[in-house]
Amino acid sequence: MDFFKGLVIIIMSQILVDNYVLRQFLGICPFLGVSKKLNQAVGMGFSVIFVMLMATAVTWPIQLYILDKNGLGYMQTIVFILVIAALVQFVEIVLKKFIPALHKSLGVYLPLITTNCAVLGVTINNMNDERVTCFAESMVSSLGVGLGFLLAMVIFAGVRSRIDESEIPERFKGLPATLIAASFVSLSFFGFDGLVENIFKL
Amino acid sequence: MAEILNSLDTQNILMALLVVGLVGLIAGIVLALASRFFEVPMDETITKVRECLPGANCGACGYAGCDEYAKAVAEGAKTNLCIPGADSVAAQIAEIMGVSAEDVIEAEAVVKCNGNCNATCNQFIYDGINTCQASTTLYGGPSACKYGCIGCGDCAAACPSGAICIADGIAHINTKICTGCGICAKTCPKKVIEIVPQVARTIVLCNNKEKGAVARKNCQNACIGCKKCELNCPEKAITVVDNLARVDYAKCTGCGICVENCPTKCLKVVDFVAIENGK
């Protein structure tokens, strides 16, 4: 029971409290780049979830059984970038061959997130996070981060569609207004501080 | 030199080199094998057809972008659907596919409204979000005529070639620049833009389907459905349906008799082909 409680705590805090985009400022480039339209934002969100899960599934055993065994923990970043980039390319080739429909919907975004900092960040943080102690927990943590990313993308796509329709001063049009809006969305997520601790009486 | 070498942990460096090198090598081999065994054969004609297309992804052909149209052509779709590419592209595609070349049916966008600031007026002052889409949701827009152009410029913003400008309260289309892709017609919430074939010689500058008296009250330039054009047309090319004149572009010769007889001058003789050719 405690195990499942731990999983729920991890997933809740990764989505709301430690949201990678809005609280830790990782993965900002897709957040600003692909959030113009809702359907693109959703497609990007699901691709990120998919890649994060795959990346965690591969990097966790590599860290544990190859790097740590040989005392090479400091090579983590380089090896992870290498492995994730190769993995995403491999997945793209396999998808193109066997599931063309999925490749068509994810295809545009997959190369974009090959070395996205949010993907690299979640795999490295899983190794250092004290809450994450086993493989299952690291997978759930990645799922939570991916869902948090999707949530941020969907919220911000909505915000941006409102910005596009409203009349704002000429100087603020485009990127300035977008950045200001992003800071407001980020501020609003600070309201989730202490949420998990109080729900689960930690 | 030897001292520096000795002070370095040579074994550790070698180990790191070996492990990272091996991981990279394995990843490289797996990728190379994957691209070999999971290769998806691409149809060569698709690539060739795609190279001919202009790449504007305008969607005028009815497919989602140039890539999709190239695929459709390879599977037997018509070769003359690319309107921006015109006859030269159609001929190239036909040559690749080995079929006889067909001319592209060129089209032009036409704003079916002449309700400028002198002819019609606003029912109320709209002070909301400045798009046609938004203002239409409020009692069908501020304009007295519920069928006409609002003039907020959604079409001008959507036009990929920048052929539309808003002047005097209504949209105007620059025929020379317009490729006839039809994006504006899809964007317009009032459906006031029509895509007509380039051979059209007479166009109706009104979209109002209300009865004559109401239409006239709301806009001086509205078609009142009096049927004078229908009766006087020597080619029987004009019919009035739902209080609105419609031109059969195949029959119309552009003689201008209908324009002379029209009491509100909502018909106009045009020559898109001449304008396109710069005459």
GROMACS .gro file of C-alpha atoms in nm:
model
  481
    1MET     CA    1   0.000   0.000   0.000
    2ASP     CA    2   0.280   0.235   0.091
    3PHE     CA    3   0.437   0.155  -0.244
    4PHE     CA    4   0.128   0.274  -0.434
    5LYS     CA    5   0.097   0.577  -0.209
    6GLY     CA    6   0.456   0.659  -0.302
    7LEU     CA    7   0.369   0.629  -0.672
    8VAL     CA    8   0.071   0.864  -0.635
    9ILE     CA    9   0.287   1.115  -0.446
   10ILE     CA   10   0.549   1.103  -0.722
   11ILE     CA   11   0.300   1.147  -1.006
   12MET     CA   12   0.109   1.430  -0.830
   13SER     CA   13   0.418   1.627  -0.743
   14GLN     CA   14   0.570   1.581  -1.091
   15ILE     CA   15   0.253   1.710  -1.262
   16LEU     CA   16   0.160   2.001  -1.036
   17VAL     CA   17   0.424   2.095  -0.782
   18ASP     CA   18   0.748   2.027  -0.968
   19ASN     CA   19   0.609   2.088  -1.317
   20TYR     CA   20   0.916   2.070  -1.540
   21VAL     CA   21   0.816   2.350  -1.774
   22LEU     CA   22   0.655   2.594  -1.536
   23ARG     CA   23   0.853   2.535  -1.216
   24GLN     CA   24   1.192   2.404  -1.326
   25PHE     CA   25   1.204   2.582  -1.666
   26LEU     CA   26   1.314   2.278  -1.862
   27GLY     CA   27   1.185   2.215  -2.214
   28ILE     CA   28   1.100   2.579  -2.276
   29CYS     CA   29   1.172   2.565  -2.649
   30PRO     CA   30   0.886   2.331  -2.746
   31PHE     CA   31   0.672   2.508  -2.484
   32LEU     CA   32   0.711   2.838  -2.671
   33GLY     CA   33   0.761   2.694  -3.018
   34VAL     CA   34   0.481   2.443  -3.062
   35SER     CA   35   0.208   2.591  -2.846
   36LYS     CA   36   0.046   2.809  -3.111
   37LYS     CA   37  -0.229   2.560  -3.191
   38LEU     CA   38  -0.401   2.322  -2.953
   39ASN     CA   39  -0.380   2.010  -3.170
   40GLN     CA   40  -0.006   2.059  -3.227
   41ALA     CA   41   0.047   2.118  -2.856
   42VAL     CA   42  -0.136   1.794  -2.772
   43GLY     CA   43   0.061   1.601  -3.035
   44MET     CA   44   0.387   1.736  -2.893
   45GLY     CA   45   0.276   1.654  -2.538
   46PHE     CA   46   0.202   1.291  -2.619
   47SER     CA   47   0.527   1.255  -2.813
   48VAL     CA   48   0.719   1.386  -2.512
   49ILE     CA   49   0.542   1.139  -2.278
   50PHE     CA   50   0.627   0.856  -2.518
   51VAL     CA   51   0.994   0.954  -2.553
   52MET     CA   52   1.036   1.017  -2.179
   53LEU     CA   53   0.906   0.669  -2.094
   54MET     CA   54   1.128   0.505  -2.356
   55ALA     CA   55   1.432   0.707  -2.247
   56THR     CA   56   1.384   0.622  -1.881
   57ALA     CA   57   1.336   0.254  -1.957
   58VAL     CA   58   1.674   0.251  -2.133
   59THR     CA   59   1.884   0.491  -1.924
   60TRP     CA   60   1.793   0.346  -1.583
   61PRO     CA   61   1.957   0.006  -1.646
   62ILE     CA   62   2.250   0.170  -1.828
   63GLN     CA   63   2.325   0.390  -1.529
   64LEU     CA   64   2.282   0.106  -1.280
   65TYR     CA   65   2.457  -0.179  -1.460
   66ILE     CA   66   2.714  -0.007  -1.681
   67LEU     CA   67   2.811   0.335  -1.546
   68ASP     CA   68   2.787   0.279  -1.170
   69LYS     CA   69   2.952  -0.065  -1.188
   70ASN     CA   70   3.256   0.088  -1.356
   71GLY     CA   71   3.266   0.405  -1.147
   72LEU     CA   72   3.175   0.620  -1.447
   73GLY     CA   73   2.884   0.813  -1.293
   74TYR     CA   74   3.038   1.140  -1.413
   75MET     CA   75   2.991   1.033  -1.780
   76GLN     CA   76   2.613   1.024  -1.723
   77THR     CA   77   2.521   1.333  -1.932
   78ILE     CA   78   2.725   1.235  -2.238
   79VAL     CA   79   2.610   0.873  -2.239
   80PHE     CA   80   2.246   0.967  -2.184
   81ILE     CA   81   2.246   1.216  -2.472
   82LEU     CA   82   2.400   0.953  -2.696
   83VAL     CA   83   2.159   0.680  -2.592
   84ILE     CA   84   1.845   0.895  -2.609
   85ALA     CA   85   1.933   1.037  -2.951
   86ALA     CA   86   1.999   0.690  -3.090
   87LEU     CA   87   1.685   0.553  -2.927
   88VAL     CA   88   1.456   0.820  -3.072
   89GLN     CA   89   1.602   0.766  -3.418
   90PHE     CA   90   1.552   0.391  -3.381
   91VAL     CA   91   1.192   0.434  -3.262
   92GLU     CA   92   1.122   0.662  -3.558
   93ILE     CA   93   1.252   0.406  -3.807
   94VAL     CA   94   1.053   0.125  -3.645
   95LEU     CA   95   0.734   0.332  -3.628
   96LYS     CA   96   0.767   0.429  -3.994
   97LYS     CA   97   0.788   0.064  -4.088
   98PHE     CA   98   0.527  -0.096  -3.863
   99ILE     CA   99   0.283   0.174  -3.742
  100PRO     CA  100   0.267   0.436  -4.021
  101ALA     CA  101  -0.041   0.600  -3.868
  102LEU     CA  102   0.138   0.670  -3.540
  103HIS     CA  103   0.449   0.780  -3.728
  104LYS     CA  104   0.239   1.027  -3.921
  105SER     CA  105   0.093   1.187  -3.610
  106LEU     CA  106   0.412   1.184  -3.399
  107GLY     CA  107   0.661   1.198  -3.684
  108VAL     CA  108   0.706   1.575  -3.698
  109TYR     CA  109   0.779   1.603  -3.328
  110LEU     CA  110   1.002   1.301  -3.269
  111PRO     CA  111   1.326   1.446  -3.413
  112LEU     CA  112   1.250   1.774  -3.235
  113ILE     CA  113   1.264   1.614  -2.892
  114THR     CA  114   1.567   1.393  -2.951
  115THR     CA  115   1.784   1.589  -2.713
  116ASN     CA  116   1.522   1.803  -2.548
  117CYS     CA  117   1.641   1.919  -2.207
  118ALA     CA  118   1.320   1.806  -2.036
  119VAL     CA  119   1.378   1.450  -2.160
  120LEU     CA  120   1.742   1.454  -2.054
  121GLY     CA  121   1.646   1.628  -1.730
  122VAL     CA  122   1.392   1.366  -1.625
  123THR     CA  123   1.633   1.078  -1.683
  124ILE     CA  124   1.911   1.245  -1.481
  125ASN     CA  125   1.681   1.367  -1.205
  126ASN     CA  126   1.535   1.018  -1.166
  127MET     CA  127   1.884   0.901  -1.069
  128ASN     CA  128   1.932   1.175  -0.809
  129ASP     CA  129   1.575   1.199  -0.670
  130GLU     CA  130   1.552   1.039  -0.326
  131ARG     CA  131   1.182   0.951  -0.377
  132VAL     CA  132   1.267   0.739  -0.680
  133THR     CA  133   1.425   0.415  -0.564
  134CYS     CA  134   1.331   0.147  -0.816
  135PHE     CA  135   1.264   0.103  -1.187
  136ALA     CA  136   0.883   0.117  -1.153
  137GLU     CA  137   0.905   0.442  -0.959
  138SER     CA  138   1.133   0.598  -1.216
  139MET     CA  139   0.889   0.505  -1.494
  140VAL     CA  140   0.597   0.655  -1.299
  141SER     CA  141   0.803   0.966  -1.234
  142SER     CA  142   0.870   1.004  -1.607
  143LEU     CA  143   0.501   0.954  -1.682
  144GLY     CA  144   0.418   1.229  -1.431
  145VAL     CA  145   0.669   1.468  -1.584
  146GLY     CA  146   0.530   1.393  -1.932
  147LEU     CA  147   0.172   1.453  -1.817
  148GLY     CA  148   0.285   1.778  -1.652
  149PHE     CA  149   0.443   1.883  -1.981
  150LEU     CA  150   0.120   1.800  -2.168
  151LEU     CA  151  -0.082   1.999  -1.914
  152ALA     CA  152   0.146   2.301  -1.947
  153MET     CA  153   0.131   2.282  -2.328
  154VAL     CA  154  -0.251   2.260  -2.335
  155ILE     CA  155  -0.295   2.546  -2.087
  156PHE     CA  156  -0.050   2.766  -2.274
  157ALA     CA  157  -0.205   2.688  -2.614
  158GLY     CA  158  -0.533   2.817  -2.474
  159VAL     CA  159  -0.367   3.129  -2.335
  160ARG     CA  160  -0.195   3.199  -2.665
  161SER     CA  161  -0.513   3.166  -2.869
  162ARG     CA  162  -0.664   3.435  -2.643
  163ILE     CA  163  -0.357   3.657  -2.685
  164ASP     CA  164  -0.381   3.629  -3.063
  165GLU     CA  165  -0.740   3.750  -3.059
  166SER     CA  166  -0.699   4.040  -2.821
  167GLU     CA  167  -0.578   4.389  -2.894
  168ILE     CA  168  -0.243   4.452  -2.731
  169PRO     CA  169   0.001   4.742  -2.776
  170GLU     CA  170   0.207   4.714  -3.093
  171ARG     CA  171   0.538   4.684  -2.904
  172PHE     CA  172   0.420   4.381  -2.708
  173LYS     CA  173   0.284   4.186  -3.004
  174GLY     CA  174   0.440   3.846  -3.074
  175LEU     CA  175   0.714   3.713  -2.851
  176PRO     CA  176   0.706   3.976  -2.571
  177ALA     CA  177   0.339   3.913  -2.496
  178THR     CA  178   0.400   3.537  -2.514
  179LEU     CA  179   0.686   3.554  -2.266
  180ILE     CA  180   0.489   3.770  -2.024
  181ALA     CA  181   0.196   3.529  -2.048
  182ALA     CA  182   0.431   3.236  -1.985
  183SER     CA  183   0.558   3.403  -1.669
  184PHE     CA  184   0.201   3.449  -1.544
  185VAL     CA  185   0.117   3.083  -1.610
  186SER     CA  186   0.437   2.989  -1.428
  187LEU     CA  187   0.346   3.213  -1.133
  188SER     CA  188   0.005   3.053  -1.108
  189PHE     CA  189   0.167   2.710  -1.067
  190PHE     CA  190   0.349   2.835  -0.757
  191GLY     CA  191   0.006   2.814  -0.595
  192PHE     CA  192   0.046   2.434  -0.583
  193ASP     CA  193   0.331   2.466  -0.331
  194GLY     CA  194   0.284   2.230  -0.037
  195LEU     CA  195  -0.014   2.058  -0.201
  196VAL     CA  196   0.128   1.705  -0.190
  197GLU     CA  197   0.267   1.739   0.163
  198ASN     CA  198  -0.069   1.844   0.300
  199ILE     CA  199  -0.281   1.590   0.112
  200PHE     CA  200  -0.067   1.295   0.216
  201LYS     CA  201   0.029   1.437   0.560
  202LEU     CA  202   0.399   1.399   0.499
  203MET     CA  203   5.604   1.465  -1.949
  204ALA     CA  204   5.626   1.125  -1.786
  205GLU     CA  205   5.533   1.278  -1.452
  206ILE     CA  206   5.213   1.425  -1.592
  207LEU     CA  207   5.121   1.092  -1.748
  208ASN     CA  208   5.185   0.911  -1.423
  209SER     CA  209   4.980   1.156  -1.220
  210LEU     CA  210   4.678   1.097  -1.447
  211ASP     CA  211   4.456   0.803  -1.369
  212THR     CA  212   4.525   0.633  -1.701
  213GLN     CA  213   4.317   0.328  -1.625
  214ASN     CA  214   4.009   0.533  -1.546
  215ILE     CA  215   4.042   0.741  -1.862
  216LEU     CA  216   4.083   0.431  -2.074
  217MET     CA  217   3.779   0.272  -1.908
  218ALA     CA  218   3.565   0.580  -1.975
  219LEU     CA  219   3.681   0.593  -2.336
  220LEU     CA  220   3.606   0.226  -2.380
  221VAL     CA  221   3.258   0.232  -2.225
  222VAL     CA  222   3.138   0.546  -2.403
  223GLY     CA  223   3.295   0.428  -2.727
  224LEU     CA  224   3.126   0.091  -2.697
  225VAL     CA  225   2.784   0.244  -2.621
  226GLY     CA  226   2.825   0.471  -2.923
  227LEU     CA  227   2.938   0.185  -3.143
  228ILE     CA  228   2.645  -0.035  -3.042
  229ALA     CA  229   2.399   0.249  -3.097
  230GLY     CA  230   2.551   0.319  -3.438
  231ILE     CA  231   2.541  -0.045  -3.546
  232VAL     CA  232   2.181  -0.086  -3.427
  233LEU     CA  233   2.074   0.229  -3.616
  234ALA     CA  234   2.256   0.122  -3.931
  235LEU     CA  235   2.097  -0.222  -3.918
  236ALA     CA  236   1.754  -0.074  -3.843
  237SER     CA  237   1.768   0.164  -4.137
  238ARG     CA  238   1.868  -0.133  -4.354
  239PHE     CA  239   1.606  -0.383  -4.239
  240PHE     CA  240   1.316  -0.152  -4.164
  241GLU     CA  241   1.355   0.052  -4.480
  242VAL     CA  242   1.026   0.175  -4.621
  243PRO     CA  243   1.040   0.175  -5.000
  244MET     CA  244   0.945   0.521  -5.127
  245ASP     CA  245   0.769   0.545  -5.457
  246GLU     CA  246   1.002   0.734  -5.690
  247THR     CA  247   0.719   0.899  -5.879
  248ILE     CA  248   0.598   1.059  -5.554
  249THR     CA  249   0.937   1.226  -5.505
  250LYS     CA  250   0.948   1.339  -5.866
  251VAL     CA  251   0.595   1.480  -5.860
  252ARG     CA  252   0.666   1.652  -5.530
  253GLU     CA  253   0.968   1.825  -5.680
  254CYS     CA  254   0.752   1.978  -5.954
  255LEU     CA  255   0.497   2.121  -5.712
  256PRO     CA  256   0.550   2.477  -5.587
  257GLY     CA  257   0.551   2.375  -5.219
  258ALA     CA  258   0.314   2.647  -5.101
  259ASN     CA  259   0.101   2.387  -4.918
  260CYS     CA  260  -0.203   2.603  -4.994
  261GLY     CA  261  -0.449   2.315  -5.022
  262ALA     CA  262  -0.618   2.448  -5.334
  263CYS     CA  263  -0.594   2.101  -5.491
  264GLY     CA  264  -0.815   1.965  -5.215
  265TYR     CA  265  -0.537   1.769  -5.043
  266ALA     CA  266  -0.357   1.854  -4.719
  267GLY     CA  267  -0.044   2.006  -4.867
  268CYS     CA  268   0.187   1.934  -5.158
  269ASP     CA  269   0.317   1.604  -5.014
  270GLU     CA  270  -0.034   1.460  -4.992
  271TYR     CA  271  -0.119   1.575  -5.343
  272ALA     CA  272   0.200   1.415  -5.479
  273LYS     CA  273   0.097   1.086  -5.316
  274ALA     CA  274  -0.254   1.116  -5.457
  275VAL     CA  275  -0.119   1.182  -5.808
  276ALA     CA  276   0.096   0.869  -5.787
  277GLU     CA  277  -0.218   0.675  -5.697
  278GLY     CA  278  -0.405   0.814  -5.996
  279ALA     CA  279  -0.549   1.151  -5.900
  280LYS     CA  280  -0.592   1.420  -6.165
  281THR     CA  281  -0.274   1.598  -6.273
  282ASN     CA  282  -0.425   1.943  -6.324
  283LEU     CA  283  -0.531   2.031  -5.970
  284CYS     CA  284  -0.237   2.252  -5.869
  285ILE     CA  285  -0.376   2.602  -5.920
  286PRO     CA  286  -0.072   2.809  -5.807
  287GLY     CA  287   0.153   2.594  -6.030
  288ALA     CA  288  -0.068   2.656  -6.333
  289ASP     CA  289  -0.028   2.487  -6.671
  290SER     CA  290   0.350   2.444  -6.660
  291VAL     CA  291   0.338   2.233  -6.343
  292ALA     CA  292   0.041   2.036  -6.474
  293ALA     CA  293   0.235   1.958  -6.791
  294GLN     CA  294   0.541   1.842  -6.593
  295ILE     CA  295   0.331   1.616  -6.371
  296ALA     CA  296   0.149   1.474  -6.671
  297GLU     CA  297   0.485   1.394  -6.832
  298ILE     CA  298   0.605   1.208  -6.520
  299MET     CA  299   0.282   1.012  -6.497
  300GLY     CA  300   0.279   0.944  -6.870
  301VAL     CA  301  -0.066   1.088  -6.936
  302SER     CA  302  -0.177   1.362  -7.170
  303ALA     CA  303  -0.146   1.709  -7.020
  304GLU     CA  304  -0.463   1.888  -6.914
  305ASP     CA  305  -0.491   2.260  -6.855
  306VAL     CA  306  -0.539   2.381  -6.502
  307ILE     CA  307  -0.877   2.539  -6.442
  308GLU     CA  308  -0.758   2.870  -6.299
  309ALA     CA  309  -0.976   3.035  -6.045
  310GLU     CA  310  -1.007   3.372  -5.877
  311ALA     CA  311  -1.156   3.474  -5.546
  312VAL     CA  312  -1.440   3.724  -5.567
  313VAL     CA  313  -1.593   3.920  -5.280
  314LYS     CA  314  -1.968   3.901  -5.338
  315CYS     CA  315  -2.036   4.227  -5.161
  316ASN     CA  316  -2.036   4.593  -5.260
  317GLY     CA  317  -2.169   4.723  -4.930
  318ASN     CA  318  -1.912   4.995  -4.879
  319CYS     CA  319  -1.944   5.272  -4.623
  320ASN     CA  320  -2.166   5.483  -4.853
  321ALA     CA  321  -2.410   5.204  -4.931
  322THR     CA  322  -2.477   5.046  -4.597
  323CYS     CA  323  -2.442   5.134  -4.232
  324ASN     CA  324  -2.382   4.965  -3.901
  325GLN     CA  325  -2.665   4.868  -3.668
  326PHE     CA  326  -2.453   4.908  -3.359
  327ILE     CA  327  -2.097   5.000  -3.266
  328TYR     CA  328  -1.893   4.684  -3.217
  329ASP     CA  329  -1.614   4.729  -2.966
  330GLY     CA  330  -1.497   4.372  -2.912
  331ILE     CA  331  -1.222   4.154  -3.051
  332ASN     CA  332  -1.145   4.282  -3.397
  333THR     CA  333  -1.201   3.973  -3.611
  334CYS     CA  334  -1.491   3.873  -3.838
  335GLN     CA  335  -1.512   3.542  -3.656
  336ALA     CA  336  -1.568   3.710  -3.319
  337SER     CA  337  -1.798   3.989  -3.432
  338THR     CA  338  -2.023   3.746  -3.623
  339THR     CA  339  -2.107   3.568  -3.300
  340LEU     CA  340  -2.269   3.888  -3.168
  341TYR     CA  341  -2.608   3.917  -3.347
  342GLY     CA  342  -2.444   3.828  -3.678
  343GLY     CA  343  -2.208   4.124  -3.673
  344PRO     CA  344  -2.250   4.503  -3.656
  345SER     CA  345  -2.340   4.550  -4.024
  346ALA     CA  346  -2.703   4.615  -4.115
  347CYS     CA  347  -2.684   4.348  -4.389
  348LYS     CA  348  -2.638   4.007  -4.230
  349TYR     CA  349  -2.505   3.852  -4.552
  350GLY     CA  350  -2.235   4.101  -4.642
  351CYS     CA  351  -1.868   4.157  -4.573
  352ILE     CA  352  -1.791   4.277  -4.219
  353GLY     CA  353  -1.452   4.417  -4.313
  354CYS     CA  354  -1.250   4.305  -4.011
  355GLY     CA  355  -1.003   4.134  -4.241
  356ASP     CA  356  -0.998   3.765  -4.139
  357CYS     CA  357  -0.954   3.683  -4.507
  358ALA     CA  358  -0.667   3.932  -4.548
  359ALA     CA  359  -0.491   3.774  -4.251
  360ALA     CA  360  -0.548   3.424  -4.388
  361CYS     CA  361  -0.440   3.493  -4.748
  362PRO     CA  362  -0.101   3.327  -4.806
  363SER     CA  363  -0.015   3.556  -5.099
  364GLY     CA  364  -0.124   3.885  -4.944
  365ALA     CA  365  -0.373   3.954  -5.220
  366ILE     CA  366  -0.652   4.093  -5.003
  367CYS     CA  367  -0.685   4.440  -4.856
  368ILE     CA  368  -0.967   4.603  -4.663
  369ALA     CA  369  -1.079   4.939  -4.797
  370ASP     CA  370  -1.399   5.135  -4.747
  371GLY     CA  371  -1.534   4.870  -4.508
  372ILE     CA  372  -1.514   4.569  -4.739
  373ALA     CA  373  -1.249   4.328  -4.862
  374HIS     CA  374  -1.090   4.380  -5.203
  375ILE     CA  375  -0.898   4.115  -5.391
  376ASN     CA  376  -0.601   4.189  -5.612
  377THR     CA  377  -0.673   3.961  -5.908
  378LYS     CA  378  -0.314   3.974  -6.029
  379ILE     CA  379  -0.178   3.827  -5.705
  380CYS     CA  380  -0.471   3.594  -5.622
  381THR     CA  381  -0.395   3.229  -5.697
  382GLY     CA  382  -0.749   3.109  -5.635
  383CYS     CA  383  -0.645   2.874  -5.355
  384GLY     CA  384  -0.972   2.934  -5.169
  385ILE     CA  385  -0.834   2.974  -4.817
  386CYS     CA  386  -1.014   3.309  -4.780
  387ALA     CA  387  -1.345   3.151  -4.885
  388LYS     CA  388  -1.304   2.888  -4.612
  389THR     CA  389  -1.206   3.151  -4.353
  390CYS     CA  390  -1.491   3.395  -4.415
  391PRO     CA  391  -1.765   3.338  -4.154
  392LYS     CA  392  -2.022   3.500  -4.385
  393LYS     CA  393  -1.921   3.286  -4.685
  394VAL     CA  394  -1.916   3.606  -4.887
  395ILE     CA  395  -1.606   3.512  -5.088
  396GLU     CA  396  -1.664   3.285  -5.385
  397ILE     CA  397  -1.405   3.103  -5.594
  398VAL     CA  398  -1.503   3.155  -5.958
  399PRO     CA  399  -1.333   3.011  -6.266
  400GLN     CA  400  -1.098   3.256  -6.435
  401VAL     CA  401  -1.312   3.252  -6.751
  402ALA     CA  402  -1.605   3.411  -6.567
  403ARG     CA  403  -1.709   3.736  -6.738
  404THR     CA  404  -1.985   3.868  -6.514
  405ILE     CA  405  -1.996   3.850  -6.135
  406VAL     CA  406  -2.266   3.933  -5.883
  407LEU     CA  407  -2.148   4.173  -5.614
  408CYS     CA  408  -2.405   4.075  -5.354
  409ASN     CA  409  -2.472   3.785  -5.121
  410ASN     CA  410  -2.803   3.903  -4.972
  411LYS     CA  411  -3.085   3.650  -4.990
  412GLU     CA  412  -3.347   3.870  -4.824
  413LYS     CA  413  -3.653   4.003  -5.012
  414GLY     CA  414  -3.593   4.309  -5.230
  415ALA     CA  415  -3.735   4.578  -5.002
  416VAL     CA  416  -3.549   4.457  -4.693
  417ALA     CA  417  -3.224   4.411  -4.884
  418ARG     CA  418  -3.250   4.759  -5.037
  419LYS     CA  419  -3.326   4.917  -4.701
  420ASN     CA  420  -3.012   4.767  -4.547
  421CYS     CA  421  -2.782   4.836  -4.841
  422GLN     CA  422  -2.821   5.057  -5.149
  423ASN     CA  423  -2.603   4.826  -5.357
  424ALA     CA  424  -2.786   4.502  -5.272
  425CYS     CA  425  -2.936   4.265  -5.528
  426ILE     CA  426  -3.311   4.302  -5.488
  427GLY     CA  427  -3.400   3.998  -5.697
  428CYS     CA  428  -3.601   4.199  -5.954
  429LYS     CA  429  -3.512   3.952  -6.232
  430LYS     CA  430  -3.440   4.227  -6.487
  431CYS     CA  431  -3.104   4.065  -6.557
  432GLU     CA  432  -3.262   3.721  -6.595
  433LEU     CA  433  -3.518   3.854  -6.847
  434ASN     CA  434  -3.272   4.060  -7.050
  435CYS     CA  435  -2.980   3.818  -7.074
  436PRO     CA  436  -2.949   3.709  -7.439
  437GLU     CA  437  -2.763   3.390  -7.339
  438LYS     CA  438  -3.004   3.293  -7.055
  439ALA     CA  439  -2.698   3.279  -6.830
  440ILE     CA  440  -2.850   3.449  -6.525
  441THR     CA  441  -3.108   3.301  -6.290
  442VAL     CA  442  -3.248   3.451  -5.972
  443VAL     CA  443  -3.263   3.203  -5.684
  444ASP     CA  444  -3.354   3.305  -5.328
  445ASN     CA  445  -3.379   3.672  -5.432
  446LEU     CA  446  -3.022   3.667  -5.554
  447ALA     CA  447  -2.892   3.668  -5.912
  448ARG     CA  448  -2.661   3.382  -6.008
  449VAL     CA  449  -2.448   3.369  -6.323
  450ASP     CA  450  -2.378   3.054  -6.521
  451TYR     CA  451  -2.013   3.128  -6.600
  452ALA     CA  452  -2.005   2.876  -6.886
  453LYS     CA  453  -2.283   3.054  -7.078
  454CYS     CA  454  -2.199   3.417  -6.996
  455THR     CA  455  -2.021   3.612  -7.271
  456GLY     CA  456  -1.968   3.935  -7.080
  457CYS     CA  457  -2.188   4.143  -7.309
  458GLY     CA  458  -2.285   4.377  -7.023
  459ILE     CA  459  -2.659   4.401  -7.101
  460CYS     CA  460  -2.745   4.281  -6.749
  461VAL     CA  461  -2.527   4.552  -6.593
  462GLU     CA  462  -2.706   4.821  -6.797
  463ASN     CA  463  -3.043   4.699  -6.678
  464CYS     CA  464  -2.954   4.638  -6.314
  465PRO     CA  465  -3.123   4.906  -6.095
  466THR     CA  466  -2.871   4.871  -5.810
  467LYS     CA  467  -2.563   4.798  -6.024
  468CYS     CA  468  -2.482   4.487  -5.824
  469LEU     CA  469  -2.352   4.310  -6.135
  470LYS     CA  470  -2.009   4.374  -6.282
  471VAL     CA  471  -1.840   4.274  -6.606
  472VAL     CA  472  -1.487   4.148  -6.547
  473ASP     CA  473  -1.205   4.000  -6.750
  474PHE     CA  474  -0.978   3.808  -6.514
  475VAL     CA  475  -0.775   3.657  -6.799
  476ALA     CA  476  -0.684   4.001  -6.934
  477ILE     CA  477  -0.590   4.128  -6.586
  478GLU     CA  478  -0.373   3.821  -6.524
  479ASN     CA  479  -0.195   3.879  -6.854
  480GLY     CA  480  -0.130   4.240  -6.757
  481LYS     CA  481  -0.347   4.409  -7.020
   0.00000   0.00000   0.00000
